Amino acid sequence: MRTKFNVFLTLLLALVVQISFAQEKEITGVVTEAGSGDPIPGANVVIKGTNKGAATDFDGKYTIKANPGEVLVFSVVGYQPVERKVGSANTINVSLKQGDQLTTVVINAIGVEVKKRTEKGISTSKVKAKVLQTTGEQDPIAALSGKMSGVKINMASGDPGASANIVIRGPKTILGSTQPLFVIDGIPVRGGLRSSSVDGVERPSKIGDIDPNDIASVKILKGAAAAALWGTEGANGVVLITTKSGKYAKKGSIGVSVSSSISFDSALTKYPLQDKFGQGSAGIWSTSSLSWGDKISDRPGGPDDVDTTGDYFVDQDGKTWYPILTKKSKEVFNNKNYDAVINQGMQIKNGIQLTAATQKASYFLSISNLKDNGIFENSYYDRTTVNFNNSIKPSKKLKITTNFQYTNAKQNAIQKGSNVSGLLLGLYRTPADFDNSGYIGTKFKSDPNQPNVLKSQRSYRKPVGTDYKKGPGYNNPLFTEYVQKNPYKSNHVVTGVNLSYQLNEWLTLIARSGLDYASSKDETYFPIHSGNYPKGNYSSTLNSYYRINNDFIGQISKNLNDKISLDLLMGLNFSHYKSEYLNGYYGDFLLNTDTPTDDNAVDQQKNPYFKTYIIRKTAGYGSATFSYDNMLFTTLTGRGEYASTFGDFIFYPSVSVAWDFNKIDALKDSEVINSGTLRASFAKVGNEPNPYLLDTYYVGANDSDGWGAQWSASSYDGSIWRDIIQGNPNIKPETTTEIEGGMDLRMFDRLNLNFTYYNSKSKDLILYVPQAASSGYQYKWDNVASMTNKGIELELGYDIIKKDDLKWNLGMTYTQNDNVVTDLAGSDYISLNGFTSTSSGVAQGKPFGVLRSTDFERDNEGNLVLDANGFPKAGEKIYAGDPNPDFLAGIHTDLSYKGIKLRVLVDGSFGGKSWDGTTGALTHFGRTLETANEVNISATDATTIVNITGAPVNTLSYAHLNTDGSYTVRGNIKDFGAGPVLLDQVWYNTIGSGFGPVGTQFFKDATWVKLREVSLSYSLKADILKKAKIKSIDFGITGRNLWLWTKDNWGMDPETNLSGSSKGRGLQYFNHPTTKSFLFSTKINF
Amino acid sequence: MKKLRIVNILILLLLLTGSCKKYVEGYEKDPNGLLETNIEQITQGILLEQQFALKDEGLRTAMIWLNQATGSQRQFLSFNNWNSVGNNQFDGPWGQLYTVISEARVMEDLADKAGNEKSRGLAKLLRAWAGGELAELWGDVPFSQAGLPDQFPDPKYDAQADVFAQVQSLLDEAIVDLNGAKIIYGDKDIFFSGDASKWIKVAHGLKARFYLAAGDYSNAKTEAAMGPSSTDDDMYAKFNSYVAPRGQWNPTFQFYWERDGYMSAENSYGVQITMNGGRDNAKTYEIIRAYYNYAPGSWWQSGYDYDLNVMIADWVGTNGKFGGPMELVTYGEMLLIQAEAEARTNGVAAALPIYNQYRTLLDNDNYLGHWGPVLSSNLTPPYGFYLPYDLTDFQAGGIENQDNVSELQAFLRELFEERYVFFIGDYQAFNDYARSFNDPDVPQYFQLKSGFNGQPLRFIYPQSEIDSNDNFPGEAPKVTVPLPMYQ
């Protein structure tokens, strides 16, 4: 029966073929990836033996006219080509297997296409475009959060345009940069993160200039061996970004897609503040800076009694504010004050992408604009990007590729952190019963001989406004947002041209040149009556830089015999970098104007600064891969460099070995193990010294002591003398040597596993080392310190369901890094950022960024030493916590059913400590919930329980005597070991305060887990759309940072860091909240 | 043909490699960085560092130890106990003086090359001065090899007496040079506008100061006579106050500005004997000088009974000593040196006229500050006086000898007490104690803060020197161990 049926089929087929021969017909189909079933855009479909061809569109679809009997060749880089004979069917769907990993082409560290077998021995993580794009993040680094192992990404804050910080496999330098090298389409690009401090504003990074929609893939080279070809720039790892290139569409037509998205943002966290007690001290209302006043519910209610005869204030809306004589109102303003400055933000993004390609050329043009009105009033980020990539093949041997990206970014940010002109500092300290709504206006002086004060600032400490050129104590947060200005503008171009000439079948020559150019203007304007500059201050920094990077590369790929093949790459590199700063500021304004002009200050208050950095570097590099029997792979690389930043020639070697153990006979046909590779590598990479450490310079004469006294010859008649820091002509790059080993495994055709262990040692870290002053210098630049990083990286993927139209998989990442500073050349401790009370720094034998703070006094057993009243005392400074997490983990799952896709990503940081300085400070002010507690104390206990001054409860003026003889008092009862004592205002204002000496009491576990992303997308392809010449419409909804869990009670996002992207870690002090958002997007493909 | 092309490429690659090093050469220098200076431009920096070194943090520590001032808050509370001050607190004062020495070496070299003898003389004077102060405070210190980093990265320690000897001969060289060719750049000379004759007097004055410190009274006397010979020759640190740019502010004023409340004069012996009349007698009334040195706490609002007077003219109509210029080398000091040397070599009768000459200077309002209307409203006439002493005043039962000590002892006690007040705000007060604490001719003339072990007899070696100088001579002596020459 079966045979007969087959015969019948064959006959039928033959008939159809016969008929088909008669005429060329249109064949359509979809090219997908074997396994995942994802469509492959840009695959070539060529009729064998002809030049006729087509290519797949965004959905992997193609259309081609062919005659039956002709053979279609489906091919695309990275996959094994497939041939199909045209038969009767009008639809030919093919699935391409990922190419034999050995001969397919990948982009290597320096951005050159190489055979994949050359990278078998190193570990990389790759993220595809669509994974970045559904996150709703507009910063490509932030979009990587939780998606790969071995990297730690932190958001500085939720300010619009604020950048994310990325550290790969732990820090490897103390004074240098921990930023990886970014390489975009083969062009090294400066990440451009501003190392921020405990105040000021958060600015966009230069890598944040890239629209994630323009990215085709991001590949992270984590290990030293992977980055070894970059030598002195490789120690922190390399982030390789490939932007989209032209896709083949129907001949003569252009692929167009228009996308639009809108996102609604709000603060992820809101710090809980008490609203039980009002402004004042010792239980009595006053215009104190504190909220230790009366109990609001005990007030009679109704309007406050005011003094209409004294000074008064008329605000921006014409409302008059008089000094309060008696506080009667029960009204509280916590929410009103908060909502006035932090509320809903909105992002709107529009873009258009055009793509076209022929056999000889391809083009990709993308223009997009993002407008982000942040959750802080008057803050915004506006980014316009243009991306044009083109590739032409004038002949079969020559290929010319050009890339061009332009970004214009504008931002206004809000002052943050430890800053009396900052947003949250003023907001959170504002007492619950103070209405911030009037913030600028005229202060009318009752004294007829005194002029009224225009543009006076009203704040809770100056309730009828500041006097002329006097400060408000702390800024009214509305003044911070609406009156102070922090504009930023930047233009950024990344462009390059790449000529590739295939001399013969085994030799290719490449010449390429890349340019990274940016210029920015960064302004800060504090008008008169600002918190930190009551007399006004304006500063502006112009920075422009460029880097030109030229490479001449030769590539050889040859089979030496049946078993051994050789891939050789040799190159020469010339790099020129120049950066120029021009900064000026002036203070003590003459006029209260926001027009920036230096006419507005006297000469003494003006200050210019300018600085130029030039770094030149040249290198020869090479890589040789020997492959044996497609099973054993050995890659050797070397890079030798001369650079203007260090004296001597330096050489960086690496070796990596990989073994595809599944290819041994015993496993060759295994159903369990589909593929398996064991790999190991060793490499040395470097971190570049800052420029100009080689020579001793002559500088403007000045000196200062550690207590604030200073002199400067420029305040007299000027003088130039020899610097007290001695240059060191022998300075060399900081070097990191790393060994790593790992395994890549695919099992049951469902399970992917990548595991890596690494151990790196960074030495010759540069510090300025104290010298015997009697020699003539006080410091000398030298390569002295060292540290180690050890870690584990794990990535797991499992396909739970993999049917044609239903797919579900689960993935997991795990990252662990242990850092120890092993040698600090005799220095006890070097602070990286923070405060005198609590700071993050480096100390010998401690992890990088260790937090140092003062503890309570303890005896040898670690017990508290108590005073006569049973209270603890301040003790010594200790290493109070490691801000580095024990491990990071992420879990994601993807579910797709026909055109519907769902993605969920949860990630978390486990272990580590952070200092909660916000709570520390707000404790002092009586704004935390803890400080608003009330305790009842029996009549007898009230005579024995004392506060820190030794005063029993029944003697405290602010303890309320109840009718039963017991007392109610604001505070908490605590037993430090000598019986219960009362923690009241006196405790919370002194040793129990964040302003007191003991910082350790505000350390918390920094563990957090975030629901980072939930995204749902649907691709609509209906016939009705075709009439409108629309191929498809993609809809997407993404929820970003929807939920945060913290182990300790924070009221803030512990992922943020006060000092932003600087190396100081684990500091919380009025940090701006991060945001959560709902993003709706549509994309129409024509 | 193909081979030829490959060979060409290889040759090209080789050529490129050869040019590699050239490609980076010349870019290792900071385009905004200076690699040289000249005599004119280095001069003022050294002068400013010298006055800073003599009037900054080390001085504040010395004043607290000598009970001329008090540590009142935070770290400064522990400064009251000289035993508890850490070695690292001396990195600053030590480094400042050695900065003078090393920059002066650079200046000497430049002046040498330019044939500018006068400027070379000035550089030598400044280096000798810094060396003398180091020997006064620390005793054995690097001097002969100091400030020559290329030759001596770890300079050896010279004995205190050797340092004083080197300082004297270096000052002799300086005097010769100051009489030599060329100029001191006047617009950079904040002290004497390039007048070498004034510098020569300072050189002699310094010789007198360091001979006195070394116990060579006859040379001290001779040199003091050649030092500043009128108040017109006086050298003042050119500090200014709030009205001037921050870089000119008096360092103690800046300290008060930055570290309000850390330091005061509460309960200090200095306040007791000036403000509270401890030194007043029929011929002496200290009140004006008391206000020059000290101010009621309410003036500065730090909440102590008395502060150092950091007041400035536009607040209270007068500059306190610590709010403006301060004495460095003066005619007054010369008279005090001569009086002491004369008394020790020829007896009190020979010394007294000189001391009275000095007191007349005070009586004529020299070294008392420039008191203005606000200050006078705090006082009632008479506004302070310093009448001449008679020999009998120092004899048994006299004004200055109620306890019947010897005439010389009584005189030296008064003289050292006078120096204790005159040198509030100067290292000489500290050296006076270090050199006289066990001198039987000098009875106790002031009271240290009580309750602490031993006496503060020296500055201790800085941590940076202990850590970084391979020639550091082993164990560092404690603060209570007398300096080698005063043991």
mmCIF file of C-alpha atoms in Angstrom, chain A residues 743-829:
data_model
loop_
_atom_site.group_PDB
_atom_site.id
_atom_site.type_symbol
_atom_site.label_atom_id
_atom_site.label_comp_id
_atom_site.label_asym_id
_atom_site.label_seq_id
_atom_site.Cartn_x
_atom_site.Cartn_y
_atom_site.Cartn_z
ATOM 1 C CA MET A 743 32.718 24.530 29.870
ATOM 2 C CA ASP A 744 30.012 25.103 27.262
ATOM 3 C CA LEU A 745 27.497 22.311 27.046
ATOM 4 C CA ARG A 746 24.319 21.560 25.166
ATOM 5 C CA MET A 747 22.323 18.541 26.241
ATOM 6 C CA PHE A 748 19.120 16.803 25.204
ATOM 7 C CA ASP A 749 18.851 19.427 22.506
ATOM 8 C CA ARG A 750 17.214 21.556 25.187
ATOM 9 C CA LEU A 751 19.674 22.499 27.837
ATOM 10 C CA ASN A 752 22.453 25.034 27.397
ATOM 11 C CA LEU A 753 25.022 25.537 30.073
ATOM 12 C CA ASN A 754 28.013 27.845 30.197
ATOM 13 C CA PHE A 755 30.237 27.773 33.205
ATOM 14 C CA THR A 756 33.412 29.765 33.831
ATOM 15 C CA TYR A 757 35.804 30.105 36.725
ATOM 16 C CA TYR A 758 38.406 32.840 36.671
ATOM 17 C CA ASN A 759 41.171 34.026 38.899
ATOM 18 C CA SER A 760 42.908 37.273 38.149
ATOM 19 C CA LYS A 761 45.673 39.205 39.785
ATOM 20 C CA SER A 762 46.094 42.898 39.121
ATOM 21 C CA LYS A 763 49.425 44.355 40.056
ATOM 22 C CA ASP A 764 51.504 47.474 39.529
ATOM 23 C CA LEU A 765 48.440 49.510 40.403
ATOM 24 C CA ILE A 766 49.319 53.184 40.384
ATOM 25 C CA LEU A 767 49.183 55.307 43.512
ATOM 26 C CA TYR A 768 50.909 58.467 44.591
ATOM 27 C CA VAL A 769 53.192 57.094 47.200
ATOM 28 C CA PRO A 770 54.251 59.241 50.176
ATOM 29 C CA GLN A 771 57.943 60.131 50.079
ATOM 30 C CA ALA A 772 60.289 61.371 52.778
ATOM 31 C CA ALA A 773 59.553 65.098 52.496
ATOM 32 C CA SER A 774 63.175 65.797 53.388
ATOM 33 C CA SER A 775 64.157 64.440 49.993
ATOM 34 C CA GLY A 776 62.359 67.278 48.272
ATOM 35 C CA TYR A 777 59.182 65.541 47.148
ATOM 36 C CA GLN A 778 56.183 64.532 49.207
ATOM 37 C CA TYR A 779 54.674 62.042 46.774
ATOM 38 C CA LYS A 780 55.751 60.023 43.808
ATOM 39 C CA TRP A 781 53.692 58.284 41.158
ATOM 40 C CA ASP A 782 54.490 54.603 41.285
ATOM 41 C CA ASN A 783 53.234 51.145 40.392
ATOM 42 C CA VAL A 784 52.814 49.679 43.856
ATOM 43 C CA ALA A 785 49.433 48.218 44.798
ATOM 44 C CA SER A 786 47.795 44.948 43.862
ATOM 45 C CA MET A 787 44.502 43.124 44.148
ATOM 46 C CA THR A 788 42.842 39.898 43.136
ATOM 47 C CA ASN A 789 39.472 38.969 41.674
ATOM 48 C CA LYS A 790 38.119 35.432 41.685
ATOM 49 C CA GLY A 791 34.752 34.443 40.451
ATOM 50 C CA ILE A 792 32.237 32.100 38.969
ATOM 51 C CA GLU A 793 29.928 32.759 36.050
ATOM 52 C CA LEU A 794 27.055 30.537 35.114
ATOM 53 C CA GLU A 795 24.490 30.835 32.371
ATOM 54 C CA LEU A 796 21.756 28.244 31.962
ATOM 55 C CA GLY A 797 19.022 27.916 29.389
ATOM 56 C CA TYR A 798 16.328 25.296 29.087
ATOM 57 C CA ASP A 799 13.721 24.861 26.384
ATOM 58 C CA ILE A 800 10.638 23.644 28.210
ATOM 59 C CA ILE A 801 8.450 23.585 25.149
ATOM 60 C CA LYS A 802 9.711 23.897 21.628
ATOM 61 C CA LYS A 803 6.979 23.389 19.176
ATOM 62 C CA ASP A 804 6.615 25.276 15.959
ATOM 63 C CA ASP A 805 4.138 27.797 17.280
ATOM 64 C CA LEU A 806 4.577 27.396 21.002
ATOM 65 C CA LYS A 807 7.875 27.924 22.649
ATOM 66 C CA TRP A 808 8.763 28.366 26.241
ATOM 67 C CA ASN A 809 12.163 28.585 27.710
ATOM 68 C CA LEU A 810 13.767 29.452 30.974
ATOM 69 C CA GLY A 811 17.154 31.028 31.530
ATOM 70 C CA MET A 812 19.298 31.876 34.458
ATOM 71 C CA THR A 813 22.470 33.825 35.123
ATOM 72 C CA TYR A 814 24.672 33.679 38.176
ATOM 73 C CA THR A 815 27.646 35.897 38.962
ATOM 74 C CA GLN A 816 30.036 35.774 41.846
ATOM 75 C CA ASN A 817 33.144 37.860 42.264
ATOM 76 C CA ASP A 818 35.426 38.099 45.276
ATOM 77 C CA ASN A 819 37.845 40.973 45.329
ATOM 78 C CA VAL A 820 40.683 41.499 47.789
ATOM 79 C CA VAL A 821 43.113 44.401 47.822
ATOM 80 C CA THR A 822 46.280 42.475 48.559
ATOM 81 C CA ASP A 823 48.836 45.264 48.768
ATOM 82 C CA LEU A 824 48.415 48.974 49.303
ATOM 83 C CA ALA A 825 52.100 49.855 49.640
ATOM 84 C CA GLY A 826 51.840 50.693 53.306
ATOM 85 C CA SER A 827 48.850 53.014 53.056
ATOM 86 C CA ASP A 828 46.238 52.167 55.673
ATOM 87 C CA TYR A 829 43.248 53.309 53.784
#
